[in-house]
């Protein structure tokens, strides 16, 4: 689908953990031929590096040295956006509960955020970008053309994440998934640097009662209306 506009469009999707932002962002990007960027995958890849290299996240010098050795890239493999850490495919490892358990602490560190935001702002595409995360509409691209803030009931979110882990043959315990989500919501919304919050000009989308197709059609309708205003 081509859009009647002359400049690359930026669509920012922010919201709580496990409310389907990446799934939605991928659908939009595929439909509009935009670049999809999963900014959470970048924080996850950095966290995996910290775990594997026994970096003490409380020590600034260890964190800063580590950041110089972290190179994160994305490649399209069999139609799937895939995350690489220093040339190694880490797409599956970064989704583990071990990484999920530490990623909010790592992403609350300002030097980590500074590096990730720089990388995110360098990503560009001829048609446009759909980027999902926590601070895309507020910090990374405050002038994004269209912003959504996605939320859903926490129990529904936990059940979705649990099903996702099972479908990928990863070890999962529903109570552990619930407590991980509560933990991440708390840190993501309360951290000092770039806390998760709805941008003033973001469209609120509570998808508790929507399935993926319903959500997609609601969102595309809003995107087309917003884009008409841009052309
Ligand atoms: O989207 P996700 O659940 O994969 O993100 C993992 C963590 O990364 C999330 O708990 C908070 C952090 N994150 C962030 O701080 N800023 C972003 N733009 C994206 C993710």
PDB file of N, CA, C and O in Angstrom, residues 92-150:
ATOM      1  N   UNK A  92      16.262 -15.223  19.666  1.00  0.00           N
ATOM      2  CA  UNK A  92      15.543 -16.080  20.607  1.00  0.00           C
ATOM      3  C   UNK A  92      16.019 -15.847  22.044  1.00  0.00           C
ATOM      4  O   UNK A  92      15.197 -15.683  22.961  1.00  0.00           O
ATOM      5  N   UNK A  93      17.333 -15.764  22.232  1.00  0.00           N
ATOM      6  CA  UNK A  93      17.881 -15.593  23.597  1.00  0.00           C
ATOM      7  C   UNK A  93      17.396 -14.324  24.297  1.00  0.00           C
ATOM      8  O   UNK A  93      17.190 -14.321  25.513  1.00  0.00           O
ATOM      9  N   UNK A  94      17.209 -13.247  23.518  1.00  0.00           N
ATOM     10  CA  UNK A  94      16.819 -11.990  24.176  1.00  0.00           C
ATOM     11  C   UNK A  94      15.386 -12.015  24.690  1.00  0.00           C
ATOM     12  O   UNK A  94      14.973 -11.113  25.405  1.00  0.00           O
ATOM     13  N   UNK A  95      14.631 -13.059  24.322  1.00  0.00           N
ATOM     14  CA  UNK A  95      13.226 -13.155  24.789  1.00  0.00           C
ATOM     15  C   UNK A  95      13.112 -14.006  26.046  1.00  0.00           C
ATOM     16  O   UNK A  95      12.008 -14.260  26.531  1.00  0.00           O
ATOM     17  N   UNK A  96      14.224 -14.542  26.547  1.00  0.00           N
ATOM     18  CA  UNK A  96      14.151 -15.452  27.700  1.00  0.00           C
ATOM     19  C   UNK A  96      13.740 -14.700  28.967  1.00  0.00           C
ATOM     20  O   UNK A  96      13.891 -13.478  29.052  1.00  0.00           O
ATOM     21  N   UNK A  97      13.257 -15.454  29.956  1.00  0.00           N
ATOM     22  CA  UNK A  97      12.866 -14.817  31.221  1.00  0.00           C
ATOM     23  C   UNK A  97      14.075 -14.224  31.938  1.00  0.00           C
ATOM     24  O   UNK A  97      13.966 -13.262  32.677  1.00  0.00           O
ATOM     25  N   UNK A  98      15.251 -14.830  31.712  1.00  0.00           N
ATOM     26  CA  UNK A  98      16.456 -14.305  32.366  1.00  0.00           C
ATOM     27  C   UNK A  98      16.738 -12.864  31.883  1.00  0.00           C
ATOM     28  O   UNK A  98      16.999 -11.970  32.687  1.00  0.00           O
ATOM     29  N   UNK A  99      16.647 -12.667  30.576  1.00  0.00           N
ATOM     30  CA  UNK A  99      16.860 -11.317  30.031  1.00  0.00           C
ATOM     31  C   UNK A  99      15.704 -10.405  30.465  1.00  0.00           C
ATOM     32  O   UNK A  99      15.923  -9.277  30.925  1.00  0.00           O
ATOM     33  N   UNK A 100      14.466 -10.919  30.379  1.00  0.00           N
ATOM     34  CA  UNK A 100      13.305 -10.099  30.788  1.00  0.00           C
ATOM     35  C   UNK A 100      13.432  -9.658  32.244  1.00  0.00           C
ATOM     36  O   UNK A 100      12.981  -8.576  32.617  1.00  0.00           O
ATOM     37  N   UNK A 101      14.068 -10.500  33.058  1.00  0.00           N
ATOM     38  CA  UNK A 101      14.200 -10.199  34.485  1.00  0.00           C
ATOM     39  C   UNK A 101      15.155  -9.049  34.780  1.00  0.00           C
ATOM     40  O   UNK A 101      15.078  -8.434  35.832  1.00  0.00           O
ATOM     41  N   UNK A 102      16.059  -8.749  33.842  1.00  0.00           N
ATOM     42  CA  UNK A 102      17.060  -7.707  34.111  1.00  0.00           C
ATOM     43  C   UNK A 102      16.933  -6.490  33.183  1.00  0.00           C
ATOM     44  O   UNK A 102      17.498  -5.431  33.460  1.00  0.00           O
ATOM     45  N   UNK A 103      16.148  -6.652  32.107  1.00  0.00           N
ATOM     46  CA  UNK A 103      16.169  -5.603  31.071  1.00  0.00           C
ATOM     47  C   UNK A 103      15.670  -4.250  31.570  1.00  0.00           C
ATOM     48  O   UNK A 103      16.171  -3.203  31.148  1.00  0.00           O
ATOM     49  N   UNK A 104      14.732  -4.220  32.491  1.00  0.00           N
ATOM     50  CA  UNK A 104      14.247  -2.918  32.954  1.00  0.00           C
ATOM     51  C   UNK A 104      15.299  -2.192  33.774  1.00  0.00           C
ATOM     52  O   UNK A 104      15.418  -0.968  33.697  1.00  0.00           O
ATOM     53  N   UNK A 105      16.086  -2.941  34.546  1.00  0.00           N
ATOM     54  CA  UNK A 105      17.184  -2.310  35.301  1.00  0.00           C
ATOM     55  C   UNK A 105      18.202  -1.727  34.315  1.00  0.00           C
ATOM     56  O   UNK A 105      18.660  -0.597  34.477  1.00  0.00           O
ATOM     57  N   UNK A 106      18.537  -2.522  33.298  1.00  0.00           N
ATOM     58  CA  UNK A 106      19.537  -2.055  32.328  1.00  0.00           C
ATOM     59  C   UNK A 106      19.011  -0.835  31.572  1.00  0.00           C
ATOM     60  O   UNK A 106      19.726   0.149  31.371  1.00  0.00           O
ATOM     61  N   UNK A 107      17.724  -0.866  31.211  1.00  0.00           N
ATOM     62  CA  UNK A 107      17.213   0.244  30.404  1.00  0.00           C
ATOM     63  C   UNK A 107      16.920   1.491  31.239  1.00  0.00           C
ATOM     64  O   UNK A 107      16.567   2.524  30.682  1.00  0.00           O
ATOM     65  N   UNK A 108      17.076   1.398  32.547  1.00  0.00           N
ATOM     66  CA  UNK A 108      16.935   2.610  33.376  1.00  0.00           C
ATOM     67  C   UNK A 108      18.251   3.369  33.478  1.00  0.00           C
ATOM     68  O   UNK A 108      18.293   4.484  33.996  1.00  0.00           O
ATOM     69  N   UNK A 109      19.355   2.783  32.959  1.00  0.00           N
ATOM     70  CA  UNK A 109      20.672   3.428  33.059  1.00  0.00           C
ATOM     71  C   UNK A 109      20.810   4.480  31.939  1.00  0.00           C
ATOM     72  O   UNK A 109      20.662   4.149  30.749  1.00  0.00           O
ATOM     73  N   UNK A 110      21.104   5.719  32.326  1.00  0.00           N
ATOM     74  CA  UNK A 110      21.112   6.812  31.336  1.00  0.00           C
ATOM     75  C   UNK A 110      22.106   6.596  30.198  1.00  0.00           C
ATOM     76  O   UNK A 110      21.808   6.911  29.045  1.00  0.00           O
ATOM     77  N   UNK A 111      23.312   6.069  30.516  1.00  0.00           N
ATOM     78  CA  UNK A 111      24.301   5.902  29.436  1.00  0.00           C
ATOM     79  C   UNK A 111      23.820   4.859  28.422  1.00  0.00           C
ATOM     80  O   UNK A 111      24.088   4.974  27.220  1.00  0.00           O
ATOM     81  N   UNK A 112      23.097   3.865  28.904  1.00  0.00           N
ATOM     82  CA  UNK A 112      22.543   2.848  27.989  1.00  0.00           C
ATOM     83  C   UNK A 112      21.486   3.511  27.101  1.00  0.00           C
ATOM     84  O   UNK A 112      21.494   3.367  25.875  1.00  0.00           O
ATOM     85  N   UNK A 113      20.621   4.296  27.715  1.00  0.00           N
ATOM     86  CA  UNK A 113      19.545   4.940  26.943  1.00  0.00           C
ATOM     87  C   UNK A 113      20.140   5.883  25.894  1.00  0.00           C
ATOM     88  O   UNK A 113      19.668   5.939  24.769  1.00  0.00           O
ATOM     89  N   UNK A 114      21.191   6.611  26.299  1.00  0.00           N
ATOM     90  CA  UNK A 114      21.783   7.591  25.381  1.00  0.00           C
ATOM     91  C   UNK A 114      22.248   6.872  24.106  1.00  0.00           C
ATOM     92  O   UNK A 114      21.971   7.303  22.997  1.00  0.00           O
ATOM     93  N   UNK A 115      22.927   5.748  24.300  1.00  0.00           N
ATOM     94  CA  UNK A 115      23.453   5.023  23.139  1.00  0.00           C
ATOM     95  C   UNK A 115      22.311   4.470  22.274  1.00  0.00           C
ATOM     96  O   UNK A 115      22.338   4.556  21.053  1.00  0.00           O
ATOM     97  N   UNK A 116      21.305   3.890  22.908  1.00  0.00           N
ATOM     98  CA  UNK A 116      20.207   3.292  22.139  1.00  0.00           C
ATOM     99  C   UNK A 116      19.418   4.362  21.371  1.00  0.00           C
ATOM    100  O   UNK A 116      19.063   4.167  20.219  1.00  0.00           O
ATOM    101  N   UNK A 117      19.192   5.500  22.030  1.00  0.00           N
ATOM    102  CA  UNK A 117      18.415   6.567  21.376  1.00  0.00           C
ATOM    103  C   UNK A 117      19.180   7.089  20.152  1.00  0.00           C
ATOM    104  O   UNK A 117      18.598   7.326  19.088  1.00  0.00           O
ATOM    105  N   UNK A 118      20.502   7.215  20.295  1.00  0.00           N
ATOM    106  CA  UNK A 118      21.326   7.657  19.159  1.00  0.00           C
ATOM    107  C   UNK A 118      21.162   6.697  17.980  1.00  0.00           C
ATOM    108  O   UNK A 118      20.936   7.098  16.850  1.00  0.00           O
ATOM    109  N   UNK A 119      21.274   5.399  18.276  1.00  0.00           N
ATOM    110  CA  UNK A 119      21.142   4.386  17.219  1.00  0.00           C
ATOM    111  C   UNK A 119      19.748   4.441  16.590  1.00  0.00           C
ATOM    112  O   UNK A 119      19.587   4.337  15.373  1.00  0.00           O
ATOM    113  N   UNK A 120      18.736   4.616  17.449  1.00  0.00           N
ATOM    114  CA  UNK A 120      17.362   4.633  16.938  1.00  0.00           C
ATOM    115  C   UNK A 120      17.130   5.825  16.011  1.00  0.00           C
ATOM    116  O   UNK A 120      16.469   5.704  14.976  1.00  0.00           O
ATOM    117  N   UNK A 121      17.724   6.967  16.365  1.00  0.00           N
ATOM    118  CA  UNK A 121      17.517   8.167  15.528  1.00  0.00           C
ATOM    119  C   UNK A 121      18.252   8.066  14.200  1.00  0.00           C
ATOM    120  O   UNK A 121      17.918   8.749  13.240  1.00  0.00           O
ATOM    121  N   UNK A 122      19.276   7.190  14.155  1.00  0.00           N
ATOM    122  CA  UNK A 122      20.026   7.037  12.895  1.00  0.00           C
ATOM    123  C   UNK A 122      19.293   6.145  11.901  1.00  0.00           C
ATOM    124  O   UNK A 122      19.650   6.061  10.742  1.00  0.00           O
ATOM    125  N   UNK A 123      18.302   5.410  12.375  1.00  0.00           N
ATOM    126  CA  UNK A 123      17.623   4.473  11.475  1.00  0.00           C
ATOM    127  C   UNK A 123      16.710   5.257  10.551  1.00  0.00           C
ATOM    128  O   UNK A 123      15.953   6.108  10.993  1.00  0.00           O
ATOM    129  N   UNK A 124      16.827   4.969   9.280  1.00  0.00           N
ATOM    130  CA  UNK A 124      15.966   5.714   8.377  1.00  0.00           C
ATOM    131  C   UNK A 124      15.509   4.803   7.253  1.00  0.00           C
ATOM    132  O   UNK A 124      16.100   3.758   7.022  1.00  0.00           O
ATOM    133  N   UNK A 125      14.494   5.227   6.589  1.00  0.00           N
ATOM    134  CA  UNK A 125      13.956   4.426   5.506  1.00  0.00           C
ATOM    135  C   UNK A 125      13.240   5.365   4.543  1.00  0.00           C
ATOM    136  O   UNK A 125      12.706   6.392   4.963  1.00  0.00           O
ATOM    137  N   UNK A 126      13.276   5.000   3.272  1.00  0.00           N
ATOM    138  CA  UNK A 126      12.708   5.865   2.230  1.00  0.00           C
ATOM    139  C   UNK A 126      11.229   6.170   2.470  1.00  0.00           C
ATOM    140  O   UNK A 126      10.793   7.302   2.356  1.00  0.00           O
ATOM    141  N   UNK A 127      10.471   5.120   2.802  1.00  0.00           N
ATOM    142  CA  UNK A 127       9.024   5.312   2.947  1.00  0.00           C
ATOM    143  C   UNK A 127       8.648   5.818   4.335  1.00  0.00           C
ATOM    144  O   UNK A 127       7.907   6.767   4.489  1.00  0.00           O
ATOM    145  N   UNK A 128       9.188   5.137   5.337  1.00  0.00           N
ATOM    146  CA  UNK A 128       8.834   5.515   6.693  1.00  0.00           C
ATOM    147  C   UNK A 128       9.258   4.450   7.686  1.00  0.00           C
ATOM    148  O   UNK A 128       9.738   3.381   7.300  1.00  0.00           O
ATOM    149  N   UNK A 129       9.067   4.767   8.962  1.00  0.00           N
ATOM    150  CA  UNK A 129       9.487   3.861  10.034  1.00  0.00           C
ATOM    151  C   UNK A 129       8.330   3.651  10.987  1.00  0.00           C
ATOM    152  O   UNK A 129       7.591   4.600  11.290  1.00  0.00           O
ATOM    153  N   UNK A 130       8.195   2.431  11.476  1.00  0.00           N
ATOM    154  CA  UNK A 130       7.309   2.164  12.605  1.00  0.00           C
ATOM    155  C   UNK A 130       8.224   1.663  13.716  1.00  0.00           C
ATOM    156  O   UNK A 130       8.876   0.629  13.565  1.00  0.00           O
ATOM    157  N   UNK A 131       8.308   2.415  14.803  1.00  0.00           N
ATOM    158  CA  UNK A 131       9.188   1.996  15.895  1.00  0.00           C
ATOM    159  C   UNK A 131       8.354   1.819  17.154  1.00  0.00           C
ATOM    160  O   UNK A 131       7.532   2.663  17.480  1.00  0.00           O
ATOM    161  N   UNK A 132       8.565   0.688  17.836  1.00  0.00           N
ATOM    162  CA  UNK A 132       7.815   0.489  19.083  1.00  0.00           C
ATOM    163  C   UNK A 132       8.761   0.475  20.275  1.00  0.00           C
ATOM    164  O   UNK A 132       9.931   0.115  20.155  1.00  0.00           O
ATOM    165  N   UNK A 133       8.239   0.921  21.418  1.00  0.00           N
ATOM    166  CA  UNK A 133       9.079   0.995  22.612  1.00  0.00           C
ATOM    167  C   UNK A 133       8.357   1.627  23.786  1.00  0.00           C
ATOM    168  O   UNK A 133       7.161   1.384  23.995  1.00  0.00           O
ATOM    169  N   UNK A 134       9.116   2.431  24.558  1.00  0.00           N
ATOM    170  CA  UNK A 134       8.532   3.079  25.740  1.00  0.00           C
ATOM    171  C   UNK A 134       8.629   4.605  25.665  1.00  0.00           C
ATOM    172  O   UNK A 134       7.897   5.309  26.334  1.00  0.00           O
ATOM    173  N   UNK A 135       9.609   5.081  24.879  1.00  0.00           N
ATOM    174  CA  UNK A 135       9.881   6.527  24.858  1.00  0.00           C
ATOM    175  C   UNK A 135       9.974   7.037  23.424  1.00  0.00           C
ATOM    176  O   UNK A 135      10.622   8.046  23.172  1.00  0.00           O
ATOM    177  N   UNK A 136       9.377   6.331  22.493  1.00  0.00           N
ATOM    178  CA  UNK A 136       9.561   6.718  21.085  1.00  0.00           C
ATOM    179  C   UNK A 136       8.840   8.034  20.783  1.00  0.00           C
ATOM    180  O   UNK A 136       9.422   8.946  20.196  1.00  0.00           O
ATOM    181  N   UNK A 137       7.604   8.149  21.232  1.00  0.00           N
ATOM    182  CA  UNK A 137       6.846   9.379  20.965  1.00  0.00           C
ATOM    183  C   UNK A 137       7.220  10.527  21.890  1.00  0.00           C
ATOM    184  O   UNK A 137       6.939  11.684  21.590  1.00  0.00           O
ATOM    185  N   UNK A 138       7.849  10.214  23.020  1.00  0.00           N
ATOM    186  CA  UNK A 138       8.179  11.275  23.982  1.00  0.00           C
ATOM    187  C   UNK A 138       9.619  11.766  23.836  1.00  0.00           C
ATOM    188  O   UNK A 138       9.889  12.942  24.013  1.00  0.00           O
ATOM    189  N   UNK A 139      10.560  10.844  23.521  1.00  0.00           N
ATOM    190  CA  UNK A 139      11.983  11.213  23.529  1.00  0.00           C
ATOM    191  C   UNK A 139      12.672  10.977  22.178  1.00  0.00           C
ATOM    192  O   UNK A 139      13.338  11.864  21.652  1.00  0.00           O
ATOM    193  N   UNK A 140      12.517   9.779  21.632  1.00  0.00           N
ATOM    194  CA  UNK A 140      13.286   9.435  20.418  1.00  0.00           C
ATOM    195  C   UNK A 140      12.805  10.278  19.232  1.00  0.00           C
ATOM    196  O   UNK A 140      13.602  10.930  18.557  1.00  0.00           O
ATOM    197  N   UNK A 141      11.480  10.243  18.997  1.00  0.00           N
ATOM    198  CA  UNK A 141      10.907  11.035  17.900  1.00  0.00           C
ATOM    199  C   UNK A 141       9.725  11.856  18.417  1.00  0.00           C
ATOM    200  O   UNK A 141       8.559  11.523  18.137  1.00  0.00           O
ATOM    201  N   UNK A 142      10.030  12.926  19.167  1.00  0.00           N
ATOM    202  CA  UNK A 142       8.909  13.720  19.692  1.00  0.00           C
ATOM    203  C   UNK A 142       8.068  14.355  18.579  1.00  0.00           C
ATOM    204  O   UNK A 142       6.919  14.709  18.802  1.00  0.00           O
ATOM    205  N   UNK A 143       8.673  14.460  17.367  1.00  0.00           N
ATOM    206  CA  UNK A 143       7.895  15.033  16.254  1.00  0.00           C
ATOM    207  C   UNK A 143       7.336  13.961  15.327  1.00  0.00           C
ATOM    208  O   UNK A 143       7.036  14.237  14.168  1.00  0.00           O
ATOM    209  N   UNK A 144       7.221  12.737  15.834  1.00  0.00           N
ATOM    210  CA  UNK A 144       6.659  11.653  14.999  1.00  0.00           C
ATOM    211  C   UNK A 144       5.324  12.090  14.414  1.00  0.00           C
ATOM    212  O   UNK A 144       4.586  12.862  15.034  1.00  0.00           O
ATOM    213  N   UNK A 145       5.016  11.580  13.218  1.00  0.00           N
ATOM    214  CA  UNK A 145       3.786  12.010  12.540  1.00  0.00           C
ATOM    215  C   UNK A 145       2.542  11.432  13.205  1.00  0.00           C
ATOM    216  O   UNK A 145       1.501  12.070  13.256  1.00  0.00           O
ATOM    217  N   UNK A 146       2.664  10.196  13.692  1.00  0.00           N
ATOM    218  CA  UNK A 146       1.514   9.555  14.333  1.00  0.00           C
ATOM    219  C   UNK A 146       2.032   8.787  15.546  1.00  0.00           C
ATOM    220  O   UNK A 146       3.035   8.064  15.448  1.00  0.00           O
ATOM    221  N   UNK A 147       1.355   8.961  16.673  1.00  0.00           N
ATOM    222  CA  UNK A 147       1.789   8.277  17.898  1.00  0.00           C
ATOM    223  C   UNK A 147       0.624   7.500  18.493  1.00  0.00           C
ATOM    224  O   UNK A 147      -0.491   8.019  18.568  1.00  0.00           O
ATOM    225  N   UNK A 148       0.939   6.275  18.933  1.00  0.00           N
ATOM    226  CA  UNK A 148      -0.063   5.484  19.657  1.00  0.00           C
ATOM    227  C   UNK A 148       0.507   5.138  21.024  1.00  0.00           C
ATOM    228  O   UNK A 148       1.723   4.925  21.166  1.00  0.00           O
ATOM    229  N   UNK A 149      -0.381   5.056  22.005  1.00  0.00           N
ATOM    230  CA  UNK A 149       0.011   4.568  23.320  1.00  0.00           C
ATOM    231  C   UNK A 149      -0.868   3.355  23.601  1.00  0.00           C
ATOM    232  O   UNK A 149      -2.086   3.463  23.715  1.00  0.00           O
ATOM    233  N   UNK A 150      -0.211   2.180  23.675  1.00  0.00           N
ATOM    234  CA  UNK A 150      -0.967   0.926  23.745  1.00  0.00           C
ATOM    235  C   UNK A 150      -0.982   0.385  25.168  1.00  0.00           C
ATOM    236  O   UNK A 150       0.049   0.348  25.848  1.00  0.00           O
TER     237      UNK A 150
END
